[in-house]
XYZ file of N, CA and C in Angstrom:
345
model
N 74.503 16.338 -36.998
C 73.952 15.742 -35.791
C 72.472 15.963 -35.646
N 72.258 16.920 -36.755
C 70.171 16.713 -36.598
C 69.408 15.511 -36.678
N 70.136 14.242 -37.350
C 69.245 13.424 -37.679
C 69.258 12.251 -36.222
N 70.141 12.075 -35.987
C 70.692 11.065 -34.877
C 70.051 11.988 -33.641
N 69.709 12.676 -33.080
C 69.737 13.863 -31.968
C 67.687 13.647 -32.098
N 67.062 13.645 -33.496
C 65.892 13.811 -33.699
C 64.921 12.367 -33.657
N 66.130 11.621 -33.715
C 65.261 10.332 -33.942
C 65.713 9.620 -32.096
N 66.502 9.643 -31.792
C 66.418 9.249 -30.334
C 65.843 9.986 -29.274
N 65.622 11.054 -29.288
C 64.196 11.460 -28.401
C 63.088 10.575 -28.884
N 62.834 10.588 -29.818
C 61.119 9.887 -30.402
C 61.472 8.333 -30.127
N 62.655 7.995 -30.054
C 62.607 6.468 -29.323
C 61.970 6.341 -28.326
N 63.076 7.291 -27.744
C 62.758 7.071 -25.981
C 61.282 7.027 -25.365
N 60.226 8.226 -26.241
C 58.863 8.250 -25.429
C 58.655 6.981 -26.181
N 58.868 6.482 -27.182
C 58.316 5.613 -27.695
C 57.536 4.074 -26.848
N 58.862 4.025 -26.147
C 59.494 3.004 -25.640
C 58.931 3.563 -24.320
N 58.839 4.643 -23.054
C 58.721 4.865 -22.064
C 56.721 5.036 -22.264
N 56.350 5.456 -22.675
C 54.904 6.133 -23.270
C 53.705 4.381 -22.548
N 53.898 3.236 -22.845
C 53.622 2.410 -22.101
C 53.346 2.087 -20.618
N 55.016 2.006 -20.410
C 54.227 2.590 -18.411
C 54.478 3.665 -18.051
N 54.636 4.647 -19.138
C 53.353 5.845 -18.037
C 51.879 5.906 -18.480
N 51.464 4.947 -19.019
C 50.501 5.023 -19.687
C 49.420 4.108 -18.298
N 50.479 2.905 -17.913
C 49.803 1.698 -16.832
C 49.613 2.552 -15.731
N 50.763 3.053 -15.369
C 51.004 3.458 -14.116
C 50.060 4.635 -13.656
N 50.103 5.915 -14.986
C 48.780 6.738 -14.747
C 47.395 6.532 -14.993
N 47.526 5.322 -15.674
C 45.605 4.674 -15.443
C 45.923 4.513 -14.192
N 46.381 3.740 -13.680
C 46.531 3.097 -12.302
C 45.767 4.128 -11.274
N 47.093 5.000 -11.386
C 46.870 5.661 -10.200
C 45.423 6.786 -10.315
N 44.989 7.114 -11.527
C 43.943 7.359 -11.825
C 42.667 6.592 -11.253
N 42.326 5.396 -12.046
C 41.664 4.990 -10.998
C 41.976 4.591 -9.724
N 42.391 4.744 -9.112
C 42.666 4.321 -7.709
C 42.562 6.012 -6.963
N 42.642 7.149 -7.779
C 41.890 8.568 -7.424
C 40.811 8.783 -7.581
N 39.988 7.796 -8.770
C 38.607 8.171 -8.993
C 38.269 7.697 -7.907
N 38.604 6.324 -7.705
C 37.664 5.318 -6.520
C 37.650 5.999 -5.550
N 38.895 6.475 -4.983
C 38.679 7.183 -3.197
C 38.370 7.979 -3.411
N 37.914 8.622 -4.672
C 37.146 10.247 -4.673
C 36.082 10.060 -4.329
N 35.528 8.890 -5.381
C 33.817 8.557 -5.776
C 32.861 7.562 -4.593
N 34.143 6.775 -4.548
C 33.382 5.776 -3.661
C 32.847 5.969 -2.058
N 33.286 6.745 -1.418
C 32.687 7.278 -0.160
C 30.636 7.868 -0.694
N 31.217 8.620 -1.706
C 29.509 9.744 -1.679
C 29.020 8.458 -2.743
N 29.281 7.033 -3.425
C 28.608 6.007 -3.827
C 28.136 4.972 -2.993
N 29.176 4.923 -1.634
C 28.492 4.041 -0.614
C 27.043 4.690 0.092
N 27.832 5.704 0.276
C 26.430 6.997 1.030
C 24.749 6.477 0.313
N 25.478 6.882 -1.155
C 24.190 6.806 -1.279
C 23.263 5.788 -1.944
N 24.519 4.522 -1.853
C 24.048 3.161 -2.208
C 23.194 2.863 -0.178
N 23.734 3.680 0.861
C 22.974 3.192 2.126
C 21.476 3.977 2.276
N 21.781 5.160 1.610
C 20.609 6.327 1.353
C 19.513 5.605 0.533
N 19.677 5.053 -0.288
C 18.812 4.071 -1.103
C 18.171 3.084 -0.485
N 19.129 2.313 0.357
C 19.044 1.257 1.107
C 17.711 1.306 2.076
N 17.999 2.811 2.900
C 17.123 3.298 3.861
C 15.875 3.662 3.437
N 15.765 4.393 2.050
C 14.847 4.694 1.337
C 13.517 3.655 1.295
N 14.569 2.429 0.281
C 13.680 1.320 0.019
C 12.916 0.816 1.383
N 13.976 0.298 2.687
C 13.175 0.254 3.628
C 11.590 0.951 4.225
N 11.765 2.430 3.609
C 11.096 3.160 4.610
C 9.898 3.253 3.558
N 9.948 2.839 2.711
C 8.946 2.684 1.481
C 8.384 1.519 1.784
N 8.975 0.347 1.904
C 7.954 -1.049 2.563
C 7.248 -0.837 3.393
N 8.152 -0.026 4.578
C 7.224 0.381 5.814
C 6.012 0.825 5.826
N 6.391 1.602 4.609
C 4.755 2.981 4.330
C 4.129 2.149 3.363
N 4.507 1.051 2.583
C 3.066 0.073 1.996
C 2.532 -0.497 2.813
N 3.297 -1.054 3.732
C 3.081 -1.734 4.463
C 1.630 -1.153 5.821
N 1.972 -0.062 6.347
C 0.960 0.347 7.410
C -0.288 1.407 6.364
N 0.471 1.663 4.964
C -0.857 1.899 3.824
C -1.858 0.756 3.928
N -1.211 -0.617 3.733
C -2.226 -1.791 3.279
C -2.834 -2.104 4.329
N -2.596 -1.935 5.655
C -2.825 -2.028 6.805
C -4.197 -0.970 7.280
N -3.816 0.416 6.552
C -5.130 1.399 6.551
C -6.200 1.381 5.785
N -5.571 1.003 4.630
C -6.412 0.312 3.751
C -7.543 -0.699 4.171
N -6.929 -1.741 4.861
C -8.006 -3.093 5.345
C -8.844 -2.441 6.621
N -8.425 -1.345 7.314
C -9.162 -0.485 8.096
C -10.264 0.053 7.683
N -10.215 0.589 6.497
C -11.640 1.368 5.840
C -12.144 -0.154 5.349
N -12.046 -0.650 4.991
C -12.591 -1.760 4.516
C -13.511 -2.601 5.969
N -12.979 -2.803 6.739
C -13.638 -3.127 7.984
C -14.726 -2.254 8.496
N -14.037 -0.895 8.607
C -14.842 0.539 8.628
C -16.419 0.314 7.276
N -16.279 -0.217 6.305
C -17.195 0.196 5.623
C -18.159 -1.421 5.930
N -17.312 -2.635 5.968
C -18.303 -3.752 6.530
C -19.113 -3.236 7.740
N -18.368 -2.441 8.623
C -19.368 -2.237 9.896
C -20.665 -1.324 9.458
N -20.092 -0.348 8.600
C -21.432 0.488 8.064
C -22.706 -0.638 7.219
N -22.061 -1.365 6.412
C -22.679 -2.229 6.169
C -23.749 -2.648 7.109
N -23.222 -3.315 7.816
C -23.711 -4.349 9.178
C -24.772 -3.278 10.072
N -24.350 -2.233 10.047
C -25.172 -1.268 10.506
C -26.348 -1.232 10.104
N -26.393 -0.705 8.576
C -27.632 -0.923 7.929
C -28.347 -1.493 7.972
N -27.596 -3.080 7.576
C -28.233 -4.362 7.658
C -29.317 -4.342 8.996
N -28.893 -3.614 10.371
C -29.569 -4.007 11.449
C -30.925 -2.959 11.208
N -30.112 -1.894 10.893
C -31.793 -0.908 11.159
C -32.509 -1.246 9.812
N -32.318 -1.895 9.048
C -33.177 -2.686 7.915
C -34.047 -3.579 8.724
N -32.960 -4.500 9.167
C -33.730 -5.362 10.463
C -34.756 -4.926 11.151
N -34.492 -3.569 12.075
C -35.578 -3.207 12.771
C -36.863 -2.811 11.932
N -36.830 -1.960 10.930
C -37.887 -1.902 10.100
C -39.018 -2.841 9.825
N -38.209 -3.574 9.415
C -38.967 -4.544 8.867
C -39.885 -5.361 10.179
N -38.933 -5.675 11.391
C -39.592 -6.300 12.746
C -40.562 -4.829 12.606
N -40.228 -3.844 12.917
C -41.663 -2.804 13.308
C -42.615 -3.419 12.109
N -42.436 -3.444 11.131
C -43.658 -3.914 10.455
C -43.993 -5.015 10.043
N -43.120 -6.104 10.705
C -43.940 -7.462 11.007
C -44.729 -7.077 12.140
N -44.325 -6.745 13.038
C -45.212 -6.559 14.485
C -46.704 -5.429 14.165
N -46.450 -4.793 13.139
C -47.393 -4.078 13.160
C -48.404 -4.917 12.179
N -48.166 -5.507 11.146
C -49.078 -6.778 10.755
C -49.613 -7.941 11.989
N -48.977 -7.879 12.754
C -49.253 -8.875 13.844
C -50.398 -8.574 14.327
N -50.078 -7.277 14.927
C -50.821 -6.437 15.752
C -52.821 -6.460 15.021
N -52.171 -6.344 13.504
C -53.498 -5.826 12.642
C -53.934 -7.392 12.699
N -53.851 -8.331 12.397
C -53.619 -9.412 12.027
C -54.998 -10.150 13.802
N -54.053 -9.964 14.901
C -54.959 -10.032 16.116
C -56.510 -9.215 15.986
N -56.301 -8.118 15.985
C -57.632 -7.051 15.795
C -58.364 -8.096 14.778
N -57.997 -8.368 13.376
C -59.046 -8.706 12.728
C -59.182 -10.041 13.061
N -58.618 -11.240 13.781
C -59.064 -12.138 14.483
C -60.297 -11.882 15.418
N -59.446 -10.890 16.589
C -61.045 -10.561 17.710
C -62.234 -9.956 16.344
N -62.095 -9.164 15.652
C -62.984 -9.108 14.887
C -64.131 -10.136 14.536
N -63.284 -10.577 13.817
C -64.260 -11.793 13.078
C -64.265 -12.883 14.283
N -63.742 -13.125 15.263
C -64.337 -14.215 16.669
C -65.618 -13.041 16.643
N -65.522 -12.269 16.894
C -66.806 -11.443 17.423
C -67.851 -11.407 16.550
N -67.699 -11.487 15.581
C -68.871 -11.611 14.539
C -69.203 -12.903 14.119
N -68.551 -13.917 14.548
C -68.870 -15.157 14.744
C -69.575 -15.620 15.730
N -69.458 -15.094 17.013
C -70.084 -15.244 18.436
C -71.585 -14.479 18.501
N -71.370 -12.915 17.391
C -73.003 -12.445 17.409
C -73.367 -13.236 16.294
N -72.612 -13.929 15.097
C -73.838 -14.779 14.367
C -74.467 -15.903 14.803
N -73.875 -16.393 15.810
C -74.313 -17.764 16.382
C -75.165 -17.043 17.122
N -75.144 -16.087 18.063
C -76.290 -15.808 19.302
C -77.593 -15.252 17.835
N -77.002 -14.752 17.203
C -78.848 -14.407 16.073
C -79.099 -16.017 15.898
């Protein structure tokens, strides 16, 4: 009875070894998923929030950004004016010289005519 006794056990898994094979993938994954998938949603929303809060901060970056940029046109514009004034002080001060040597020379025109 060794041979008949040895070969029908090794049928049986033979033949059974299939669905327990379906049935414990199965239920396997269907343990991974409710294991995994809670702390994968988490941190598929953690991401989510992330990315948001990263636009946000380019966003009021590019925003500070065009601030110094305005900030440095006004320095600009600044310059530009007290360049401005300079230059009026020394048009006006050519003006100024400019009159003098008019009365000048009227005046030395008025004593060459009286000689």
């Amino acid at each position: 009875g060794v041979g008949p006794s040895d070969a029908s056990p090794d049928e049986g898994v033979v033949e059974d070894l299939p669905l327990i094979d379906e049935k414990a993938v199965e239920q396997l994954a269907e343990g991974l998923i409710s294991h995994y998938l809670p702390d994968l949603q988490r941190s598929k929303s953690a991401l989510q929030e992330l990315t948001q809060n990263q636009v946000v901060l380019l966003e009021t970056l590019e925003q500070e950004i065009s601030k110094f940029k305005d900030c440095n046109s006004i320095v600009d514009i600044n310059a530009l004016f007290s360049e401005a004034k300079h230059y009026h002080n020394k048009l006006v001060n050519i003006r100024n010289e400019m009159m003098m040597l008019h009365e000048k020379t009227s005046k030395l025109k008025v004593s060459g005519i009286n000689i």
